[in-house]
Coordinates of C-alpha atoms in Angstrom, one line a residue:
Chain Q
M157 CA 34.4 17.4 -5.6
N158 CA 34.2 15.3 -2.5
F159 CA 36.9 12.6 -2.4
A160 CA 36.5 9.4 -0.4
I161 CA 40.0 10.1 0.9
E162 CA 42.1 13.3 0.6
T163 CA 45.4 14.2 2.2
N164 CA 47.2 17.5 1.8
H165 CA 50.9 17.7 2.6
L166 CA 50.5 15.1 5.3
S167 CA 53.5 14.4 7.4
R168 CA 54.2 12.3 10.5
I169 CA 57.3 12.3 12.5
Y170 CA 57.9 9.9 15.4
K171 CA 60.2 11.0 18.2
I172 CA 62.1 8.0 19.5
R173 CA 64.0 8.2 22.8
N174 CA 66.9 5.9 22.2
N175 CA 69.3 6.4 25.0
K176 CA 69.4 7.0 28.7
K177 CA 70.2 10.7 28.3
G178 CA 66.7 11.1 26.8
N179 CA 67.9 12.4 23.5
A180 CA 65.1 11.9 21.0
K181 CA 65.8 10.7 17.5
E182 CA 63.3 11.8 14.8
L183 CA 61.9 9.2 12.4
V184 CA 60.1 10.5 9.4
A185 CA 57.3 8.0 8.7
L186 CA 55.3 10.2 6.3
Q187 CA 56.6 13.2 4.4
D188 CA 54.4 15.6 2.5
V189 CA 51.9 13.1 1.2
S190 CA 49.1 14.5 -0.9
L191 CA 46.6 12.0 -2.3
E192 CA 43.1 12.0 -3.6
V193 CA 41.1 8.8 -3.7
H194 CA 37.7 8.8 -5.6
P195 CA 34.6 7.2 -4.3
G196 CA 34.3 3.7 -5.7
E197 CA 38.0 3.2 -6.2
L198 CA 40.2 0.4 -5.0
F199 CA 43.3 2.4 -4.3
G200 CA 46.5 0.6 -3.5
L201 CA 49.5 1.8 -1.5
L202 CA 52.5 -0.2 -2.6
G203 CA 55.7 -0.1 -0.7
P204 CA 58.2 -2.1 1.4
N205 CA 57.8 -2.6 5.1
G206 CA 58.5 0.6 6.9
A207 CA 57.5 2.8 3.9
G208 CA 54.8 4.6 5.8
K209 CA 51.7 2.7 4.6
T210 CA 50.4 1.7 8.0
T211 CA 51.2 5.1 9.4
L212 CA 49.0 6.6 6.7
I213 CA 46.2 4.1 7.5
K214 CA 46.5 4.9 11.2
I215 CA 46.0 8.6 10.5
L216 CA 43.1 8.0 8.2
T217 CA 41.4 5.7 10.7
T218 CA 41.8 8.3 13.5
L219 CA 44.2 6.2 15.5
L220 CA 47.1 8.6 15.1
A221 CA 47.5 12.3 14.9
P222 CA 49.4 13.8 11.9
T223 CA 52.4 16.0 12.7
S224 CA 51.4 18.4 10.0
G225 CA 49.1 18.6 7.0
T226 CA 45.5 17.6 6.7
A227 CA 43.5 14.5 5.9
F228 CA 39.9 14.0 5.2
V229 CA 37.7 10.8 4.9
C230 CA 34.4 11.4 3.1
G231 CA 35.0 15.1 3.6
Y232 CA 35.5 14.8 7.4
D233 CA 38.7 16.0 9.0
V234 CA 40.5 13.1 10.7
V235 CA 41.6 15.3 13.6
K236 CA 38.5 17.4 14.3
E237 CA 35.7 15.1 13.1
A238 CA 36.9 11.7 14.1
H239 CA 33.5 10.8 15.6
K240 CA 31.9 11.4 12.2
I241 CA 34.4 9.2 10.4
R242 CA 34.3 6.1 12.7
P243 CA 30.7 5.0 11.9
I244 CA 31.4 5.0 8.1
I245 CA 34.8 3.2 8.0
N246 CA 36.3 -0.1 9.0
M247 CA 39.7 -1.6 8.9
V248 CA 41.4 -4.9 8.7
S249 CA 45.1 -5.5 9.4
G250 CA 46.8 -8.7 8.2
G251 CA 49.5 -10.8 9.9
E252 CA 48.0 -10.6 13.4
S253 CA 45.8 -12.8 15.5
S254 CA 43.5 -10.3 17.0
G255 CA 40.1 -11.2 18.5
Y256 CA 38.6 -12.2 21.8
G257 CA 39.7 -15.8 22.1
L258 CA 37.1 -16.7 24.7
L259 CA 34.3 -15.7 22.3
T260 CA 33.1 -17.7 19.4
V261 CA 33.5 -16.5 15.8
R262 CA 29.8 -15.5 15.8
E263 CA 30.1 -13.7 19.1
N264 CA 33.2 -11.8 18.1
L265 CA 31.5 -10.6 14.8
W266 CA 28.1 -10.0 16.5
M267 CA 29.7 -7.7 19.1
F268 CA 31.5 -5.6 16.5
A269 CA 28.4 -5.4 14.4
Q270 CA 26.6 -4.1 17.5
F271 CA 29.2 -1.5 18.1
Y272 CA 28.3 -0.1 14.6
G273 CA 24.6 -0.1 15.5
L274 CA 23.5 -3.0 13.3
S275 CA 20.4 -4.8 14.6
S276 CA 21.0 -8.3 16.0
K277 CA 18.9 -9.8 13.2
E278 CA 20.7 -8.1 10.4
A279 CA 24.1 -8.8 12.0
N280 CA 23.4 -12.5 12.3
Q281 CA 22.2 -12.7 8.7
R282 CA 25.3 -10.9 7.4
I283 CA 27.6 -12.9 9.6
L284 CA 26.3 -16.2 8.2
Q285 CA 26.3 -14.8 4.6
L286 CA 29.9 -13.5 4.8
L287 CA 31.3 -16.6 6.6
E288 CA 29.9 -18.7 3.8
V289 CA 31.6 -16.5 1.3
V290 CA 35.0 -16.9 3.0
G291 CA 34.4 -20.6 3.8
L292 CA 34.2 -20.2 7.5
A293 CA 30.6 -21.0 8.1
D294 CA 31.2 -24.4 9.6
R295 CA 33.4 -22.7 12.3
I296 CA 30.7 -20.2 13.4
N297 CA 30.5 -21.6 16.9
T298 CA 34.2 -22.3 17.4
K299 CA 36.0 -20.2 19.9
S300 CA 38.3 -17.9 18.0
S301 CA 41.3 -19.0 20.1
D302 CA 40.8 -22.4 18.5
L303 CA 41.2 -21.1 15.0
S304 CA 44.4 -21.2 13.0
T305 CA 46.1 -17.9 12.2
G306 CA 44.7 -18.0 8.6
L307 CA 41.2 -18.7 9.8
R308 CA 41.4 -15.9 12.4
Q309 CA 42.5 -13.6 9.6
K310 CA 39.4 -14.6 7.6
M311 CA 37.3 -13.9 10.6
N312 CA 38.8 -10.4 10.8
I313 CA 38.3 -9.8 7.1
V314 CA 34.6 -10.6 7.7
R315 CA 34.6 -8.2 10.6
G316 CA 35.8 -5.5 8.3
F317 CA 33.2 -6.1 5.6
L318 CA 30.4 -6.9 8.0
T319 CA 29.4 -3.2 8.7
D320 CA 29.3 -2.4 5.0
P321 CA 31.6 0.6 5.4
Q322 CA 31.8 3.5 3.0
V323 CA 35.5 3.4 3.1
L324 CA 37.4 0.2 4.1
F325 CA 41.1 0.2 5.0
L326 CA 42.8 -3.0 4.3
D327 CA 46.4 -3.1 5.7
E328 CA 48.2 -6.0 4.2
P329 CA 45.1 -8.2 4.3
T330 CA 46.7 -11.3 2.8
L331 CA 49.8 -11.2 5.0
G332 CA 50.4 -14.5 6.6
L333 CA 47.8 -16.3 4.5
D334 CA 48.6 -19.3 2.3
V335 CA 48.4 -19.0 -1.5
S336 CA 44.9 -20.4 -1.8
A337 CA 43.5 -18.3 1.1
S338 CA 45.1 -15.2 -0.3
R339 CA 43.5 -15.9 -3.7
D340 CA 40.1 -16.3 -2.0
V341 CA 40.5 -13.0 -0.1
R342 CA 41.5 -11.1 -3.3
R343 CA 38.5 -12.6 -5.1
F344 CA 36.2 -11.6 -2.3
I345 CA 37.6 -8.0 -2.1
R346 CA 37.0 -7.5 -5.8
Q347 CA 33.6 -9.1 -5.7
W348 CA 32.5 -6.9 -2.8
L349 CA 33.5 -3.8 -4.6
D350 CA 31.8 -4.9 -7.8
E351 CA 28.6 -5.4 -5.8
H352 CA 29.0 -2.1 -4.0
P353 CA 30.4 0.3 -6.6
E354 CA 29.9 3.3 -4.4
R355 CA 32.2 1.9 -1.7
T356 CA 36.0 2.7 -1.5
I357 CA 38.9 0.5 -0.5
L358 CA 42.3 1.7 0.5
L359 CA 44.6 -1.3 0.4
T360 CA 48.2 -1.4 1.4
T361 CA 50.4 -4.2 0.2
H362 CA 54.0 -5.0 -0.5
Y363 CA 52.9 -7.8 -2.9
M364 CA 53.3 -6.3 -6.4
A365 CA 51.0 -9.0 -8.0
E366 CA 48.3 -8.2 -5.5
A367 CA 48.4 -4.5 -6.3
E368 CA 48.5 -5.2 -10.0
E369 CA 45.6 -7.6 -9.8
L370 CA 43.3 -5.6 -7.6
C371 CA 43.9 -1.9 -7.7
D372 CA 42.4 0.7 -9.9
R373 CA 45.2 3.1 -9.0
V374 CA 48.4 2.6 -7.1
A375 CA 50.6 5.0 -5.2
I376 CA 54.2 3.7 -4.8
I377 CA 55.5 4.8 -1.4
N378 CA 59.0 4.6 0.0
Q379 CA 60.5 6.2 3.1
G380 CA 57.3 8.1 3.7
R381 CA 57.1 9.7 0.3
V382 CA 54.8 9.0 -2.5
L383 CA 57.0 8.5 -5.5
A384 CA 54.3 7.9 -8.2
C385 CA 50.6 7.5 -8.4
D386 CA 48.6 6.2 -11.3
T387 CA 46.9 3.2 -12.7
P388 CA 49.1 0.1 -12.8
A389 CA 49.0 0.2 -16.6
S390 CA 50.1 3.8 -16.8
L391 CA 52.9 3.2 -14.2
K392 CA 54.2 0.3 -16.3
H393 CA 53.8 2.4 -19.4
R394 CA 56.6 4.6 -18.1
L395 CA 59.0 1.8 -18.7
Q396 CA 57.7 0.8 -22.1
R397 CA 60.6 2.5 -23.9
Q398 CA 63.1 0.5 -21.9
A399 CA 64.1 -3.1 -22.5
I400 CA 63.4 -5.4 -19.6
Y401 CA 65.2 -8.7 -19.3
H402 CA 65.1 -11.6 -16.9
L403 CA 68.3 -13.7 -17.0
E404 CA 69.3 -16.7 -15.1
I405 CA 73.1 -17.0 -15.2
S406 CA 75.7 -19.2 -13.7
Q407 CA 77.5 -18.0 -10.5
V408 CA 79.7 -15.1 -11.4
N409 CA 82.5 -13.4 -9.4
H410 CA 81.6 -10.4 -7.3
H411 CA 83.2 -8.0 -9.7
Y412 CA 80.4 -8.5 -12.1
S413 CA 78.1 -6.2 -10.2
D414 CA 80.7 -3.4 -10.5
D415 CA 81.2 -4.1 -14.1
L416 CA 77.5 -3.8 -14.8
K417 CA 77.4 -0.4 -13.2
T418 CA 80.0 0.8 -15.8
I419 CA 78.0 -0.3 -18.8
Q420 CA 76.4 2.6 -20.5
G421 CA 72.7 2.0 -21.1
V422 CA 72.1 -0.2 -18.0
R423 CA 69.5 1.7 -16.3
E424 CA 68.8 -0.5 -13.3
F425 CA 69.7 -4.1 -12.3
V426 CA 69.1 -6.5 -9.5
L427 CA 71.2 -9.6 -8.8
R428 CA 69.7 -12.3 -6.7
P429 CA 71.7 -15.4 -5.9
R430 CA 69.6 -18.6 -6.0
D431 CA 70.5 -22.2 -5.4
G432 CA 73.2 -22.9 -8.0
Y433 CA 72.6 -19.9 -10.2
T434 CA 71.9 -16.2 -10.1
V435 CA 68.9 -14.2 -11.3
L436 CA 69.7 -11.0 -13.0
E437 CA 66.8 -8.5 -13.6
L438 CA 67.8 -5.8 -16.1
I439 CA 66.3 -2.6 -17.2
L440 CA 68.2 -1.3 -20.2
D441 CA 67.8 1.9 -22.1
R442 CA 67.6 -0.1 -25.4
D443 CA 67.9 -3.7 -26.5
E444 CA 71.4 -3.1 -28.0
T445 CA 72.9 -2.7 -24.6
L446 CA 72.3 -6.4 -23.9
A447 CA 75.3 -7.3 -26.0
A448 CA 77.6 -5.4 -23.7
V449 CA 76.0 -7.1 -20.6
V450 CA 76.6 -10.5 -22.1
N451 CA 80.2 -9.7 -23.0
S452 CA 80.8 -8.5 -19.5
L453 CA 79.3 -11.8 -18.2
T454 CA 81.6 -13.8 -20.4
E455 CA 84.6 -11.8 -19.1
N456 CA 83.5 -12.7 -15.6
Q457 CA 83.5 -16.4 -16.4
G458 CA 79.7 -16.5 -16.4
R459 CA 77.2 -18.1 -18.8
I460 CA 73.6 -17.6 -19.6
I461 CA 71.2 -20.4 -18.5
N462 CA 68.0 -18.7 -19.5
L463 CA 67.2 -15.3 -21.0
Q464 CA 63.7 -13.8 -21.3
K465 CA 62.6 -10.4 -22.5
R466 CA 59.4 -9.5 -20.7
E467 CA 56.8 -6.8 -20.2
P468 CA 57.4 -4.3 -17.4
T469 CA 55.8 -5.1 -14.0
L470 CA 55.1 -2.9 -11.0
E471 CA 58.3 -4.4 -9.5
D472 CA 60.2 -2.9 -12.4
V473 CA 58.5 0.4 -11.8
F474 CA 59.6 0.3 -8.1
V475 CA 63.2 -0.5 -9.1
D476 CA 63.2 2.3 -11.6
L477 CA 61.9 4.8 -9.0
V478 CA 63.8 3.7 -6.0
G479 CA 66.9 2.1 -7.5
K480 CA 66.5 -1.0 -5.5
S481 CA 64.1 -3.9 -5.4
M482 CA 61.5 -3.9 -2.7
E483 CA 63.1 -7.0 -1.2
D484 CA 66.4 -5.1 -1.0
V485 CA 64.8 -2.1 0.6
E486 CA 63.3 -4.3 3.3
R487 CA 66.6 -5.9 4.0
G488 CA 68.2 -2.4 4.3
N489 CA 70.5 -2.9 1.3
N490 CA 72.3 0.4 0.7
G491 CA 73.3 0.0 -2.9
V492 CA 73.2 3.2 -5.0
N493 CA 71.1 3.1 -8.1
H494 CA 71.6 -0.6 -8.4
S495 CA 71.0 -3.5 -6.1
E496 CA 72.3 -6.9 -5.2
S497 CA 70.9 -9.5 -3.0
Chain R
M246 CA 18.2 -1.9 4.4
Q247 CA 20.3 -1.4 7.5
T248 CA 19.0 0.3 10.5
R249 CA 21.6 1.9 12.6
K250 CA 21.3 4.0 15.8
T251 CA 23.9 6.7 15.7
D252 CA 22.8 9.5 18.0
S253 CA 25.2 10.1 20.8
L254 CA 23.1 8.8 23.7
S255 CA 22.5 5.5 22.0
V256 CA 26.2 5.3 21.1
L257 CA 27.0 5.9 24.8
W258 CA 24.5 3.3 26.0
R259 CA 25.5 0.6 23.5
S260 CA 29.2 1.2 24.2
F261 CA 28.6 0.6 27.9
R262 CA 26.1 -2.3 27.4
L263 CA 28.3 -4.2 25.0
A264 CA 31.5 -3.6 27.0
T265 CA 29.6 -5.0 30.1
W266 CA 28.6 -8.1 28.1
L267 CA 32.2 -8.5 26.8
G268 CA 33.7 -8.0 30.3
W269 CA 31.4 -10.6 31.8
Q270 CA 32.2 -13.1 29.0
I271 CA 35.9 -12.5 29.7
E272 CA 35.7 -12.7 33.5
S273 CA 33.3 -15.7 33.7
N274 CA 34.3 -17.8 30.7
W275 CA 37.9 -18.7 31.6
A276 CA 36.7 -21.7 33.6
D277 CA 33.7 -24.0 33.7
P278 CA 30.8 -22.6 35.9
F279 CA 31.5 -24.9 38.8
L280 CA 35.2 -24.0 39.0
F281 CA 34.3 -20.3 38.6
A282 CA 31.8 -20.5 41.5
V283 CA 34.4 -22.3 43.7
Y284 CA 37.0 -19.7 42.8
S285 CA 34.6 -16.8 43.6
L286 CA 34.1 -18.2 47.1
I287 CA 37.6 -19.3 48.0
K288 CA 39.5 -16.2 46.8
P289 CA 37.8 -13.7 49.1
L290 CA 37.8 -16.1 52.0
S291 CA 41.5 -16.8 51.6
S292 CA 42.3 -13.1 51.7
A293 CA 40.1 -12.5 54.7
A294 CA 41.7 -15.5 56.4
I295 CA 45.2 -14.0 56.0
L296 CA 44.1 -10.8 57.7
V297 CA 42.2 -12.6 60.5
I298 CA 45.2 -14.8 61.3
M299 CA 47.6 -11.8 61.3
Y300 CA 45.1 -9.9 63.6
S301 CA 44.7 -12.9 65.8
V302 CA 48.5 -13.3 66.3
I303 CA 49.1 -9.7 67.0
T304 CA 46.1 -9.1 69.4
Q305 CA 46.0 -12.5 71.0
A306 CA 42.7 -13.2 69.3
D307 CA 40.9 -10.1 70.7
F308 CA 38.0 -10.2 68.4
E309 CA 35.8 -8.2 70.8
S310 CA 37.8 -5.0 70.2
P311 CA 36.1 -2.4 68.0
I312 CA 39.2 -2.3 65.8
F313 CA 38.4 -5.8 64.5
P314 CA 35.2 -4.9 62.7
Y315 CA 36.9 -1.7 61.6
I316 CA 39.7 -3.7 59.9
Y317 CA 37.6 -6.5 58.7
L318 CA 34.9 -4.4 57.0
G319 CA 37.4 -1.9 55.7
N320 CA 39.3 -4.7 54.1
A321 CA 36.2 -6.4 52.7
F322 CA 34.9 -3.2 51.1
Y323 CA 38.4 -2.3 49.8
M324 CA 38.0 -5.3 47.4
Y325 CA 35.9 -2.9 45.3
V326 CA 38.9 -0.6 45.0
G327 CA 41.1 -3.3 43.4
H328 CA 38.4 -4.8 41.3
V329 CA 36.6 -1.7 40.0
M330 CA 39.4 0.7 39.6
T331 CA 42.1 -1.6 38.3
G332 CA 39.4 -3.6 36.4
I333 CA 38.6 -0.6 34.2
S334 CA 42.2 0.4 33.6
W335 CA 43.1 -3.2 32.9
A336 CA 40.8 -3.2 29.9
V337 CA 43.4 -1.0 28.1
I338 CA 46.1 -3.6 28.7
D339 CA 43.8 -6.5 27.8
D340 CA 42.6 -5.0 24.5
R341 CA 46.0 -3.7 23.5
E342 CA 48.4 -6.5 24.5
H343 CA 46.3 -9.6 25.0
Y344 CA 43.5 -9.5 22.5
K345 CA 45.1 -7.0 20.1
T346 CA 41.7 -5.5 19.4
M347 CA 42.3 -2.0 20.7
K348 CA 42.6 -0.4 17.2
Y349 CA 39.3 -2.0 16.1
I350 CA 37.5 -0.9 19.2
Y351 CA 39.0 2.6 19.1
T352 CA 38.1 3.1 15.4
A353 CA 34.6 1.8 15.9
P354 CA 31.8 4.3 16.7
V355 CA 32.3 3.7 20.4
H356 CA 32.2 6.2 23.2
F357 CA 35.5 5.1 24.6
P358 CA 35.1 6.2 28.3
S359 CA 31.7 4.4 28.4
Y360 CA 33.3 1.3 26.9
L361 CA 36.0 1.3 29.5
L362 CA 33.5 1.8 32.3
G363 CA 31.4 -1.0 31.0
R364 CA 34.4 -3.3 31.0
G365 CA 34.6 -2.7 34.8
V366 CA 31.0 -3.8 35.5
A367 CA 31.9 -7.5 35.5
R368 CA 34.6 -6.8 38.0
F369 CA 32.1 -4.9 40.1
I370 CA 29.8 -8.0 40.1
I371 CA 32.6 -10.3 41.1
A372 CA 33.7 -7.9 43.8
S373 CA 30.2 -7.7 45.1
I374 CA 30.1 -11.5 45.4
S375 CA 33.5 -11.4 47.2
V376 CA 32.4 -8.7 49.6
L377 CA 29.1 -10.5 50.4
V378 CA 30.9 -13.8 51.0
T379 CA 33.5 -12.1 53.2
I380 CA 31.0 -10.2 55.4
T381 CA 28.7 -13.2 55.7
F382 CA 31.7 -15.3 56.9
G383 CA 32.6 -12.5 59.4
V384 CA 29.1 -12.4 60.8
L385 CA 28.8 -16.2 61.0
F386 CA 32.2 -17.1 62.4
L387 CA 34.0 -14.0 63.6
K388 CA 31.4 -12.2 65.7
I389 CA 31.1 -9.2 63.4
S390 CA 27.9 -7.9 64.8
I391 CA 25.5 -6.6 62.1
D392 CA 21.9 -6.1 63.1
P393 CA 19.9 -6.1 59.8
S394 CA 17.0 -4.3 61.5
Q395 CA 19.2 -1.4 62.5
V396 CA 20.8 -0.9 59.1
N397 CA 19.4 1.8 56.9
W398 CA 19.6 -0.3 53.7
G399 CA 18.5 2.5 51.4
F400 CA 21.3 4.8 52.6
F401 CA 23.8 1.9 52.6
L402 CA 23.0 1.0 49.0
L403 CA 23.2 4.7 47.9
T404 CA 26.5 5.1 49.6
L405 CA 27.8 1.8 48.1
L406 CA 26.8 2.8 44.6
T407 CA 28.2 6.4 45.0
G408 CA 31.5 4.9 46.1
V409 CA 31.5 2.5 43.2
A410 CA 30.9 5.3 40.8
M411 CA 33.7 7.2 42.4
L412 CA 36.0 4.2 42.0
A413 CA 35.0 3.8 38.4
L414 CA 35.9 7.4 37.7
M415 CA 39.3 6.9 39.4
G416 CA 39.7 3.8 37.2
L417 CA 39.0 5.9 34.1
T418 CA 41.8 8.3 35.1
L419 CA 44.1 5.3 35.5
A420 CA 43.0 4.0 32.1
G421 CA 44.0 7.3 30.6
V422 CA 47.4 7.1 32.2
M423 CA 47.7 3.5 30.9
L424 CA 47.1 4.8 27.4
L425 CA 50.4 6.7 27.8
L426 CA 52.4 3.9 29.3
V427 CA 53.9 1.2 27.2
H428 CA 56.3 -1.0 28.9
H429 CA 55.7 -0.7 32.6
M430 CA 51.9 -0.5 32.7
F431 CA 51.1 -4.0 34.1
G432 CA 51.8 -3.2 37.7
V433 CA 50.4 0.4 37.8
G434 CA 46.9 -0.5 38.8
E435 CA 47.9 -2.7 41.7
A436 CA 50.5 -0.1 42.8
V437 CA 47.9 2.6 42.9
A438 CA 45.4 0.4 44.7
G439 CA 48.2 -0.6 47.2
A440 CA 49.1 3.0 47.8
L441 CA 45.5 4.0 48.4
Y442 CA 45.2 1.1 50.9
L443 CA 47.5 3.0 53.2
F444 CA 45.9 6.4 52.9
S445 CA 42.2 5.6 52.9
G446 CA 41.8 4.3 56.5
A447 CA 40.9 0.8 55.2
I448 CA 42.7 -1.1 57.9
F449 CA 43.8 1.5 60.4
P450 CA 42.5 5.0 61.3
L451 CA 44.3 8.0 59.7
E452 CA 45.8 9.0 63.1
V453 CA 48.2 6.1 62.8
L454 CA 49.8 7.9 59.8
P455 CA 52.4 10.6 60.3
A456 CA 50.8 14.0 60.5
Y457 CA 52.2 15.2 57.2
L458 CA 50.7 12.2 55.4
R459 CA 47.2 12.5 56.8
P460 CA 46.0 15.2 54.4
I461 CA 46.3 12.7 51.6
G462 CA 43.8 10.5 53.4
F463 CA 41.4 13.4 53.9
L464 CA 41.5 14.2 50.2
M465 CA 40.6 10.7 49.2
P466 CA 36.9 10.1 48.8
I467 CA 37.6 6.4 49.6
T468 CA 38.3 7.4 53.2
Y469 CA 34.8 8.8 53.7
W470 CA 33.2 6.0 51.7
L471 CA 34.7 3.3 53.8
E472 CA 33.9 5.1 57.0
L473 CA 30.3 5.6 56.1
L474 CA 29.8 2.0 54.9
R475 CA 31.3 0.7 58.2
R476 CA 29.1 3.0 60.3
L477 CA 25.9 2.0 58.4
L478 CA 26.6 -1.6 59.0
V479 CA 28.0 -1.7 62.6
G480 CA 26.9 1.6 63.9
K481 CA 28.8 3.2 66.9
V482 CA 31.6 0.6 66.9
A483 CA 32.9 2.0 63.7
S484 CA 32.6 5.6 64.8
S485 CA 34.6 5.1 68.0
F486 CA 37.8 6.2 66.3
P487 CA 38.5 9.9 66.4
T488 CA 39.5 10.5 62.7
L489 CA 36.0 11.3 61.4
Q490 CA 34.0 11.2 64.6
S491 CA 33.0 14.8 64.4
F492 CA 31.1 14.2 61.1
S493 CA 27.5 12.9 61.0
N494 CA 26.6 10.3 58.4
L495 CA 24.9 12.8 56.2
Q496 CA 28.0 15.1 56.3
L497 CA 30.2 12.2 55.4
Y498 CA 27.9 11.4 52.5
L499 CA 27.9 15.0 51.3
I500 CA 31.7 15.1 51.4
L501 CA 31.8 11.8 49.5
V502 CA 29.4 13.2 46.8
T503 CA 31.3 16.5 46.5
L504 CA 34.7 14.7 46.1
T505 CA 33.1 12.2 43.7
L506 CA 31.9 15.1 41.5
L507 CA 35.3 16.7 41.6
F508 CA 36.9 13.4 40.7
A509 CA 34.4 13.0 37.9
M510 CA 35.4 16.3 36.3
L511 CA 39.0 15.6 36.9
S512 CA 38.7 12.1 35.5
F513 CA 37.1 13.1 32.2
F514 CA 39.6 15.9 31.8
V515 CA 42.6 13.8 32.5
F516 CA 41.3 10.9 30.4
R517 CA 40.7 13.1 27.4
L518 CA 44.1 14.8 27.8
C519 CA 45.9 11.4 28.0
E520 CA 43.9 10.1 25.0
K521 CA 44.9 13.1 22.9
R522 CA 48.5 12.8 23.9
A523 CA 48.5 9.0 23.3
K524 CA 47.1 9.7 19.8
E525 CA 49.8 12.3 19.2
L526 CA 52.5 9.8 20.3
G527 CA 51.0 6.9 18.4
L528 CA 50.4 4.8 21.5
I529 CA 46.7 4.0 21.3
D530 CA 47.2 0.6 19.7
T531 CA 50.8 -0.1 20.6
V532 CA 51.5 -3.8 21.1
T533 CA 54.8 -4.5 22.8
N534 CA 54.4 -8.2 23.7
Y535 CA 56.3 -7.0 26.8

């Protein structure tokens, strides 16, 4: 079978010269990644910043050579057949303000459409159509330097979809957008794929809700390794035997974290101080363990403000796989098996 | 239904054509047209004025000496070196650091060398305006004697364009090197153009250089190009210096073409090598905000 994207034992190591003696430090960005993405799928790569998501996208879009392993897009080798891949892909990266500021929105988009060989007539039609969808049609003749970051991001999203690529790479497409704009973008992505069921999207994100809402399948990636790959429902199903609780508790002394680690049946937990209270996310082997957790809380002069049993989320899956929340991983918290922030 | 031209020749042409359009938009749109026109006139005249004043002070205003047209024309045509060569390589910095579009250009179905060469066309046009303004000023006010009826304009144009092609190819080599540089790339273009200024006989004959440095000048196609352009415009005055006196105009042109072809092969080889290495190192789209 021809996959839209296929990687086999893909690895990428960066050599970083970090001192005057010229000694190079090795940074493993991707390690033995094997993935298969089917045509028509919206496939998500979920992981914290620095997990290797962008590195994988760079390799698949022919910007970066892998250190070892192979990767194919629509059956073409990313190293040997880059020229065959480029006409059928496109990419959009979030959180950046790229674009030729001296050109208008229309000129920027027209130029890129031309690079992909679209006729001027078709390009202009599609530009107008897509700008209307993302609510940017009234700025078509505005110089892109005069656009806000969010509007520039929308222009770039249009640039990615404009060429109707067979495989579209979206690298954190909603990064830096406000809530409403992010929602619009997510709706647009889903709508585009519904209208073009043969197209494929690889989306990287560190927003759990985004992956959950959009993706047909998700690969959870951390420190360059794919830890799990399945549908969001199946990933969450892994935790269905466990009891997951969300507690808001009064401020407790710092021994509480150590005490929690000693309670048998506490699988994972995350403590997050908030203004005047602390959030405790718990994954327990069974409901009965909660009593021991509450007892320990009382012993540490704490009290429960709010307690909720809830269904597992992808965040819980990540915590279960990595032992830390994604937020903690990004902050470089080195807790073992459990985390605090 | 979309219609897309994807054969390699049309990719090559459209990469060049669109990059030319983009380059012109970038070069000409930063100011209103009037300001741009004033700038295009004042900039070359100011640079020429500096040279003329220096020459005047050193030689007690001896504008009759054959060395004056030698220097003046050499300096005027040398503007192409800075504009075309560094213009092409500057596109790498511009797209990477300023517009942050490099990754989108690179991953598009673009013939990358053609794209970079196209980005240099606007600079070529601007350089041509500057050269024309400078030479006209020299003829009108500084007694540079050019007799239009004596100039072989066809040969002059051919030489000019051959030289510009050679400079574009050198620019491509430099662009390849730029792909590999991250932090210190901003001054490289100007540094190379500055170094070549010394070794190409632009403002003084090669004999002025120490003997062990002269071979560098003889290996540079720019040396033969500048000499030929000067000869074609001012005739014997330019050939009164011993460096290349033994060569006829045709011989100079053949040397220029041979060296240009050699540079062409070298340029594409070096560019592809640098591009491959930059891809291995992950430098193609590096943004440093340096």
